[in-house]
Amino acid sequence: MRSLVVSALLWALVPGATFAQEKEQAPAKPRTVKSVPSLARAPKLDGNLKDFPATLTVKPPASVDASASFTARAGWRKDTLFVGVEATDDQLQAKDLLTLTVFFPDAGTTASGHIFRFAFDGKRASPPESGTSRYAQELVEVGVKRKDNTLALEVAIPARALPRFPAEGPLTFDLCLTYEDVDAEGSTPPAVSNCKGGAMEGEALRLPDDFRKGLKLKPPQDVIGLEGQPDGWLGYGILHYPNWVEADEPLTPELLEVLVAPKTVDAASAGVNVPKTLLLPNGKTLLVVLSGESPYTANGTCDADKELRLGLYMVKGKTAQRVLEWPAATCALGRATSVVLDEEGALSIRYSNGPTINFAWSGDHFERTELGKR
């Protein structure tokens, strides 16, 4: 009798458990997307939203407490994303701000969005903590038209001002608009936004593949995300370090450093013995770039949260491919005391704390050949 009761209990519980397990393992539903329409001609950026088709409209959820609201439209032409916004505010003031955020969630785990700010007098500086470069902010153009309690803006965001976007696959992105309405001095502005938690409520937006094709970039397959720079483009893999470069001009050691390591690190000042170039067995030259921050301080202490990185790049004309990314100085390894590449393509890096790390050239990158001592 007892076994029958147990069997009955198991029979009753297992289907529910199985259902719960299936529910937990069920893949997340893909987001619905809406395509950004192509524009027949570029808007004049005069605050007249008639240049934008009404096929794509973005609005915040209705709120009875808000004293402001907005309607936005978007379109693209050639290499530029255009956004038109019409905001209504019962008391339009100088401190009222419109924040526009663009983020491509499929651009890689280390990708982030760009934030641009506007008011009735035009552009305002992005918050420093946003990570939006001054270069990207300067590229963005805006036309503003103010009439009574209505503020109309037309914003042009060139591809190089966009945040990192996918190198292949759908160009799905979140376009978040937030209007901060300051009605009185010292009051907390009630924010009106079409996004929640950094993502659009409802449909996301998508630029067509032709937008990316028009840039005529040809990154290798291991590049996940692309990001514009003042002198070219950077391609990123799964790590935060750029593994591909395409410059506007033929690459020199100085230009490569500007692109991949804007905060140049001097080897002698960092106490590492790293050459500027290395020669492969096939006669090709590798350029060496130091990035990051030395963990060693002037008084001899070491900060384990800091690391100096060594990047080796193979250059061909205007492009460069990273063939190795490895520490140049850490608290565990010490400082690199020698970096030697022999005639057979064997690379060895020796450190002040004792270990020597060895690599072998595999035709297009270096592979580690032994673990060594860390």
Tab-separated table of C-alpha atoms in Angstrom:
chain	number	residue	atom	x	y	z
A	1	MET	CA	0.000	0.000	0.000
A	2	ARG	CA	2.831	2.334	0.920
A	3	SER	CA	4.539	1.745	-2.422
A	4	LEU	CA	1.300	2.567	-4.212
A	5	VAL	CA	1.022	5.864	-2.338
A	6	VAL	CA	4.630	6.742	-3.141
A	7	SER	CA	4.094	5.850	-6.792
A	8	ALA	CA	0.991	8.010	-6.898
A	9	LEU	CA	2.870	10.932	-5.362
A	10	LEU	CA	5.708	10.569	-7.851
A	11	TRP	CA	3.245	10.369	-10.718
A	12	ALA	CA	1.611	13.573	-9.514
A	13	LEU	CA	4.853	15.457	-8.904
A	14	VAL	CA	6.989	14.502	-11.887
A	15	PRO	CA	4.841	16.072	-14.626
A	16	GLY	CA	4.785	19.346	-12.710
A	17	ALA	CA	8.542	19.210	-12.159
A	18	THR	CA	9.086	18.372	-15.807
A	19	PHE	CA	6.905	21.305	-16.851
A	20	ALA	CA	8.780	23.643	-14.503
A	21	GLN	CA	12.115	22.451	-15.885
A	22	GLU	CA	10.931	22.929	-19.457
A	23	LYS	CA	9.683	26.383	-18.523
A	24	GLU	CA	13.056	27.326	-17.039
A	25	GLN	CA	14.947	26.029	-20.079
A	26	ALA	CA	12.620	27.601	-22.623
A	27	PRO	CA	14.596	30.069	-24.746
A	28	ALA	CA	13.751	33.716	-24.457
A	29	LYS	CA	11.411	34.980	-27.126
A	30	PRO	CA	13.212	37.007	-29.801
A	31	ARG	CA	12.483	40.712	-29.706
A	32	THR	CA	10.227	42.089	-32.356
A	33	VAL	CA	11.950	44.709	-34.476
A	34	LYS	CA	10.887	47.505	-36.748
A	35	SER	CA	13.029	48.533	-39.712
A	36	VAL	CA	14.292	52.096	-39.893
A	37	PRO	CA	13.051	53.542	-43.201
A	38	SER	CA	15.371	54.891	-45.867
A	39	LEU	CA	15.154	58.624	-46.587
A	40	ALA	CA	14.975	59.904	-50.156
A	41	ARG	CA	17.188	62.831	-49.171
A	42	ALA	CA	19.002	63.982	-46.064
A	43	PRO	CA	16.956	66.248	-43.756
A	44	LYS	CA	17.951	69.921	-43.680
A	45	LEU	CA	18.342	69.846	-39.872
A	46	ASP	CA	16.114	72.882	-39.458
A	47	GLY	CA	13.696	71.443	-36.913
A	48	ASN	CA	11.045	70.613	-39.521
A	49	LEU	CA	10.069	66.967	-39.090
A	50	LYS	CA	8.296	66.801	-42.453
A	51	ASP	CA	11.520	65.280	-43.819
A	52	PHE	CA	10.763	62.103	-41.852
A	53	PRO	CA	8.169	59.533	-42.930
A	54	ALA	CA	5.512	58.715	-40.354
A	55	THR	CA	6.048	54.972	-40.826
A	56	LEU	CA	8.266	54.764	-37.736
A	57	THR	CA	7.138	56.660	-34.651
A	58	VAL	CA	8.539	56.389	-31.134
A	59	LYS	CA	6.562	57.617	-28.121
A	60	PRO	CA	6.790	57.245	-24.349
A	61	PRO	CA	3.983	55.472	-22.484
A	62	ALA	CA	1.114	57.763	-21.557
A	63	SER	CA	1.422	59.294	-18.084
A	64	VAL	CA	-1.111	61.467	-16.276
A	65	ASP	CA	1.617	62.851	-13.984
A	66	ALA	CA	3.947	64.093	-16.727
A	67	SER	CA	3.825	67.726	-17.814
A	68	ALA	CA	5.837	66.974	-20.961
A	69	SER	CA	5.850	64.400	-23.731
A	70	PHE	CA	7.450	63.763	-27.108
A	71	THR	CA	7.070	62.025	-30.433
A	72	ALA	CA	10.126	60.840	-32.358
A	73	ARG	CA	10.800	59.551	-35.845
A	74	ALA	CA	13.880	57.947	-37.371
A	75	GLY	CA	15.336	57.327	-40.802
A	76	TRP	CA	18.661	56.636	-42.478
A	77	ARG	CA	20.501	57.746	-45.572
A	78	LYS	CA	23.931	56.601	-46.769
A	79	ASP	CA	26.072	56.374	-43.600
A	80	THR	CA	23.939	58.459	-41.233
A	81	LEU	CA	21.114	57.755	-38.790
A	82	PHE	CA	18.647	60.643	-38.505
A	83	VAL	CA	16.314	61.187	-35.558
A	84	GLY	CA	13.563	63.782	-35.391
A	85	VAL	CA	11.954	64.679	-32.058
A	86	GLU	CA	9.050	66.960	-31.235
A	87	ALA	CA	8.662	67.611	-27.508
A	88	THR	CA	5.843	69.509	-25.841
A	89	ASP	CA	6.370	71.085	-22.436
A	90	ASP	CA	4.057	73.341	-20.452
A	91	GLN	CA	7.106	75.340	-19.278
A	92	LEU	CA	10.006	75.076	-21.711
A	93	GLN	CA	13.157	76.139	-19.852
A	94	ALA	CA	16.936	76.213	-20.331
A	95	LYS	CA	17.500	73.282	-17.967
A	96	ASP	CA	15.069	70.971	-19.759
A	97	LEU	CA	17.118	68.210	-21.390
A	98	LEU	CA	16.537	65.629	-24.085
A	99	THR	CA	18.868	62.639	-23.758
A	100	LEU	CA	19.276	60.339	-26.752
A	101	THR	CA	20.921	56.938	-26.244
A	102	VAL	CA	21.855	54.451	-28.961
A	103	PHE	CA	22.910	50.904	-28.070
A	104	PHE	CA	23.464	47.773	-30.173
A	105	PRO	CA	22.973	44.815	-27.775
A	106	ASP	CA	24.526	42.306	-30.209
A	107	ALA	CA	27.822	44.188	-30.644
A	108	GLY	CA	29.678	42.089	-28.050
A	109	THR	CA	29.820	41.663	-24.297
A	110	THR	CA	32.131	44.657	-23.815
A	111	ALA	CA	30.085	47.027	-26.009
A	112	SER	CA	28.262	49.994	-24.506
A	113	GLY	CA	25.939	52.687	-25.800
A	114	HIS	CA	26.492	56.328	-26.696
A	115	ILE	CA	24.628	59.130	-24.975
A	116	PHE	CA	23.946	62.515	-26.563
A	117	ARG	CA	22.189	65.451	-24.914
A	118	PHE	CA	20.256	68.377	-26.346
A	119	ALA	CA	18.304	71.423	-25.188
A	120	PHE	CA	16.534	74.337	-26.863
A	121	ASP	CA	19.926	75.935	-27.658
A	122	GLY	CA	21.368	72.832	-29.342
A	123	LYS	CA	23.887	70.248	-28.164
A	124	ARG	CA	24.885	69.785	-24.549
A	125	ALA	CA	27.857	67.770	-23.296
A	126	SER	CA	27.342	64.075	-22.639
A	127	PRO	CA	27.825	62.967	-19.030
A	128	PRO	CA	31.492	62.012	-18.459
A	129	GLU	CA	30.549	58.637	-16.981
A	130	SER	CA	28.734	57.679	-20.201
A	131	GLY	CA	31.996	56.945	-22.006
A	132	THR	CA	30.800	58.807	-25.107
A	133	SER	CA	33.916	60.238	-26.722
A	134	ARG	CA	34.306	63.919	-27.475
A	135	TYR	CA	34.937	62.908	-31.082
A	136	ALA	CA	31.527	61.212	-31.344
A	137	GLN	CA	29.809	64.197	-29.738
A	138	GLU	CA	31.447	66.600	-32.174
A	139	LEU	CA	30.363	64.531	-35.183
A	140	VAL	CA	26.693	64.697	-34.232
A	141	GLU	CA	24.767	67.604	-35.761
A	142	VAL	CA	21.435	69.019	-34.655
A	143	GLY	CA	18.905	71.542	-35.876
A	144	VAL	CA	16.527	73.059	-33.305
A	145	LYS	CA	13.251	74.919	-33.724
A	146	ARG	CA	11.443	76.360	-30.723
A	147	LYS	CA	7.899	77.696	-30.843
A	148	ASP	CA	5.795	78.436	-27.757
A	149	ASN	CA	5.782	75.228	-25.700
A	150	THR	CA	7.054	73.007	-28.521
A	151	LEU	CA	10.665	72.023	-29.141
A	152	ALA	CA	11.553	70.283	-32.418
A	153	LEU	CA	14.973	68.751	-33.054
A	154	GLU	CA	16.528	66.996	-36.033
A	155	VAL	CA	19.647	64.994	-35.157
A	156	ALA	CA	22.188	63.508	-37.575
A	157	ILE	CA	24.375	60.697	-36.195
A	158	PRO	CA	27.065	59.535	-38.666
A	159	ALA	CA	28.186	55.906	-38.522
A	160	ARG	CA	31.471	56.884	-36.867
A	161	ALA	CA	29.561	58.568	-34.041
A	162	LEU	CA	27.523	55.440	-33.362
A	163	PRO	CA	28.528	53.122	-30.542
A	164	ARG	CA	30.037	49.747	-31.372
A	165	PHE	CA	27.729	47.846	-33.726
A	166	PRO	CA	27.716	44.229	-34.988
A	167	ALA	CA	30.208	43.373	-37.717
A	168	GLU	CA	27.688	40.950	-39.192
A	169	GLY	CA	24.112	39.901	-38.590
A	170	PRO	CA	21.131	42.141	-37.825
A	171	LEU	CA	21.837	45.763	-36.887
A	172	THR	CA	19.243	45.743	-34.109
A	173	PHE	CA	19.476	48.647	-31.682
A	174	ASP	CA	17.689	50.460	-28.887
A	175	LEU	CA	16.900	54.124	-29.442
A	176	CYS	CA	16.117	55.582	-26.030
A	177	LEU	CA	14.827	59.121	-25.632
A	178	THR	CA	14.416	60.700	-22.223
A	179	TYR	CA	13.022	64.176	-21.630
A	180	GLU	CA	13.851	65.741	-18.260
A	181	ASP	CA	11.321	68.431	-17.447
A	182	VAL	CA	12.567	70.976	-14.896
A	183	ASP	CA	9.595	73.132	-13.935
A	184	ALA	CA	11.093	74.826	-10.868
A	185	GLU	CA	14.527	75.587	-9.447
A	186	GLY	CA	15.737	72.729	-7.278
A	187	SER	CA	12.923	70.395	-8.292
A	188	THR	CA	13.523	66.806	-9.331
A	189	PRO	CA	12.784	66.568	-13.044
A	190	PRO	CA	10.123	63.990	-13.881
A	191	ALA	CA	11.716	61.987	-16.687
A	192	VAL	CA	9.590	60.949	-19.650
A	193	SER	CA	11.117	58.063	-21.608
A	194	ASN	CA	10.260	55.407	-24.178
A	195	CYS	CA	12.695	52.965	-22.549
A	196	LYS	CA	12.827	50.946	-19.365
A	197	GLY	CA	16.023	49.458	-17.975
A	198	GLY	CA	18.009	50.741	-20.951
A	199	ALA	CA	15.860	48.965	-23.556
A	200	MET	CA	12.922	50.100	-25.648
A	201	GLU	CA	9.522	49.075	-24.401
A	202	GLY	CA	8.019	47.030	-27.194
A	203	GLU	CA	9.740	46.861	-30.566
A	204	ALA	CA	13.456	47.455	-31.062
A	205	LEU	CA	14.739	49.155	-34.217
A	206	ARG	CA	16.895	47.788	-36.998
A	207	LEU	CA	19.093	49.384	-39.625
A	208	PRO	CA	19.365	47.476	-42.928
A	209	ASP	CA	22.493	45.590	-43.961
A	210	ASP	CA	23.012	48.186	-46.706
A	211	PHE	CA	23.859	50.741	-44.012
A	212	ARG	CA	26.878	48.650	-42.975
A	213	LYS	CA	27.772	47.604	-46.530
A	214	GLY	CA	28.001	51.256	-47.501
A	215	LEU	CA	30.946	51.664	-45.129
A	216	LYS	CA	32.948	49.208	-47.302
A	217	LEU	CA	34.713	47.611	-44.347
A	218	LYS	CA	36.073	44.063	-44.644
A	219	PRO	CA	36.953	42.805	-41.161
A	220	PRO	CA	38.073	39.194	-40.572
A	221	GLN	CA	35.622	36.608	-39.245
A	222	ASP	CA	36.762	36.879	-35.629
A	223	VAL	CA	35.593	40.511	-35.440
A	224	ILE	CA	32.264	40.795	-33.618
A	225	GLY	CA	31.843	44.558	-33.304
A	226	LEU	CA	32.940	47.647	-35.260
A	227	GLU	CA	33.582	51.089	-33.824
A	228	GLY	CA	34.487	54.362	-35.531
A	229	GLN	CA	37.533	56.419	-34.592
A	230	PRO	CA	38.856	59.812	-35.768
A	231	ASP	CA	41.438	58.153	-38.049
A	232	GLY	CA	39.715	54.907	-39.000
A	233	TRP	CA	37.840	51.911	-37.614
A	234	LEU	CA	38.459	49.342	-34.889
A	235	GLY	CA	37.215	45.759	-34.855
A	236	TYR	CA	36.650	43.933	-31.566
A	237	GLY	CA	36.348	40.253	-30.699
A	238	ILE	CA	35.050	38.860	-27.430
A	239	LEU	CA	37.634	40.808	-25.418
A	240	HIS	CA	37.901	44.529	-24.807
A	241	TYR	CA	41.073	44.807	-26.889
A	242	PRO	CA	40.830	45.719	-30.601
A	243	ASN	CA	41.969	42.865	-32.836
A	244	TRP	CA	41.589	44.581	-36.216
A	245	VAL	CA	42.222	48.077	-37.533
A	246	GLU	CA	41.391	49.873	-40.754
A	247	ALA	CA	42.861	53.362	-40.994
A	248	ASP	CA	42.030	56.186	-43.367
A	249	GLU	CA	45.704	56.382	-44.362
A	250	PRO	CA	48.512	53.788	-44.593
A	251	LEU	CA	49.344	52.663	-41.083
A	252	THR	CA	52.503	53.828	-39.363
A	253	PRO	CA	53.624	52.807	-35.859
A	254	GLU	CA	52.484	56.197	-34.575
A	255	LEU	CA	49.045	56.007	-36.213
A	256	LEU	CA	48.501	52.447	-34.987
A	257	GLU	CA	49.223	53.554	-31.424
A	258	VAL	CA	46.771	56.444	-31.744
A	259	LEU	CA	44.032	54.068	-32.899
A	260	VAL	CA	44.455	51.091	-30.560
A	261	ALA	CA	46.057	52.755	-27.523
A	262	PRO	CA	45.192	56.475	-27.297
A	263	LYS	CA	46.923	56.638	-23.909
A	264	THR	CA	50.376	55.712	-25.144
A	265	VAL	CA	52.620	53.909	-22.662
A	266	ASP	CA	56.382	54.398	-22.890
A	267	ALA	CA	58.228	51.101	-22.380
A	268	ALA	CA	61.210	52.649	-20.606
A	269	SER	CA	59.021	54.644	-18.220
A	270	ALA	CA	57.028	51.494	-17.407
A	271	GLY	CA	60.221	49.533	-16.751
A	272	VAL	CA	59.624	46.889	-19.432
A	273	ASN	CA	62.065	45.810	-22.129
A	274	VAL	CA	59.809	45.650	-25.180
A	275	PRO	CA	60.946	46.361	-28.769
A	276	LYS	CA	59.025	48.608	-31.148
A	277	THR	CA	58.987	45.964	-33.908
A	278	LEU	CA	59.569	42.238	-34.428
A	279	LEU	CA	60.496	40.442	-37.658
A	280	LEU	CA	58.644	37.272	-38.733
A	281	PRO	CA	60.420	34.426	-40.588
A	282	ASN	CA	58.660	35.478	-43.814
A	283	GLY	CA	60.189	38.947	-43.539
A	284	LYS	CA	57.006	40.725	-42.441
A	285	THR	CA	57.249	43.232	-39.622
A	286	LEU	CA	55.091	43.147	-36.517
A	287	LEU	CA	54.366	46.405	-34.718
A	288	VAL	CA	54.366	46.323	-30.920
A	289	VAL	CA	51.872	48.436	-28.941
A	290	LEU	CA	51.690	48.830	-25.170
A	291	SER	CA	48.341	49.635	-23.574
A	292	GLY	CA	46.767	49.655	-20.146
A	293	GLU	CA	48.535	50.801	-17.011
A	294	SER	CA	51.617	49.521	-15.222
A	295	PRO	CA	50.739	47.952	-11.853
A	296	TYR	CA	54.060	49.037	-10.344
A	297	THR	CA	54.298	52.341	-8.497
A	298	ALA	CA	57.281	54.584	-7.892
A	299	ASN	CA	57.652	53.354	-4.303
A	300	GLY	CA	57.891	49.714	-5.404
A	301	THR	CA	54.386	48.510	-4.543
A	302	CYS	CA	52.179	46.656	-7.018
A	303	ASP	CA	48.459	47.128	-7.691
A	304	ALA	CA	46.945	43.772	-8.696
A	305	ASP	CA	43.965	45.517	-10.327
A	306	LYS	CA	46.203	47.122	-12.963
A	307	GLU	CA	47.895	45.488	-15.920
A	308	LEU	CA	50.144	46.555	-18.770
A	309	ARG	CA	49.286	44.791	-22.047
A	310	LEU	CA	51.443	43.872	-25.026
A	311	GLY	CA	49.790	43.816	-28.460
A	312	LEU	CA	51.472	42.544	-31.628
A	313	TYR	CA	49.966	43.686	-34.933
A	314	MET	CA	50.666	42.582	-38.494
A	315	VAL	CA	50.223	45.563	-40.804
A	316	LYS	CA	49.263	45.523	-44.466
A	317	GLY	CA	48.674	48.943	-45.980
A	318	LYS	CA	45.762	50.569	-44.163
A	319	THR	CA	44.797	47.488	-42.134
A	320	ALA	CA	46.316	45.716	-39.156
A	321	GLN	CA	45.473	42.356	-37.601
A	322	ARG	CA	46.310	41.615	-33.985
A	323	VAL	CA	48.314	38.389	-33.759
A	324	LEU	CA	48.917	38.341	-30.004
A	325	GLU	CA	47.589	40.062	-26.892
A	326	TRP	CA	49.510	39.269	-23.706
A	327	PRO	CA	50.536	40.868	-20.402
A	328	ALA	CA	53.652	43.032	-20.416
A	329	ALA	CA	53.566	43.627	-16.657
A	330	THR	CA	51.471	42.137	-13.854
A	331	CYS	CA	52.007	41.605	-10.152
A	332	ALA	CA	52.137	37.828	-10.699
A	333	LEU	CA	54.503	37.728	-13.688
A	334	GLY	CA	56.514	40.849	-13.005
A	335	ARG	CA	57.782	43.091	-15.798
A	336	ALA	CA	58.712	41.819	-19.258
A	337	THR	CA	62.525	41.806	-19.343
A	338	SER	CA	62.910	40.451	-22.887
A	339	VAL	CA	60.746	39.766	-25.941
A	340	VAL	CA	62.553	37.646	-28.549
A	341	LEU	CA	61.294	36.258	-31.881
A	342	ASP	CA	63.719	33.802	-33.534
A	343	GLU	CA	64.156	32.838	-37.197
A	344	GLU	CA	61.771	29.880	-36.893
A	345	GLY	CA	58.896	31.942	-35.512
A	346	ALA	CA	59.313	30.982	-31.863
A	347	LEU	CA	58.457	33.866	-29.552
A	348	SER	CA	59.557	34.000	-25.921
A	349	ILE	CA	58.646	36.574	-23.272
A	350	ARG	CA	60.676	36.556	-20.067
A	351	TYR	CA	59.498	38.225	-16.863
A	352	SER	CA	61.263	39.655	-13.840
A	353	ASN	CA	59.499	37.270	-11.445
A	354	GLY	CA	61.042	34.256	-13.191
A	355	PRO	CA	58.652	32.742	-15.757
A	356	THR	CA	59.252	32.583	-19.497
A	357	ILE	CA	56.211	32.231	-21.759
A	358	ASN	CA	56.712	30.659	-25.195
A	359	PHE	CA	54.660	30.943	-28.381
A	360	ALA	CA	54.834	29.545	-31.920
A	361	TRP	CA	53.844	31.317	-35.138
A	362	SER	CA	50.927	29.521	-36.832
A	363	GLY	CA	50.710	31.525	-40.051
A	364	ASP	CA	48.413	34.341	-38.930
A	365	HIS	CA	48.768	34.439	-35.130
A	366	PHE	CA	50.836	33.157	-32.216
A	367	GLU	CA	49.841	30.126	-30.161
A	368	ARG	CA	51.177	29.361	-26.718
A	369	THR	CA	53.344	26.238	-26.722
A	370	GLU	CA	53.814	25.620	-23.000
A	371	LEU	CA	52.179	26.783	-19.804
A	372	GLY	CA	55.288	28.001	-18.050
A	373	LYS	CA	55.119	29.344	-14.537
A	374	ARG	CA	52.617	32.067	-13.642
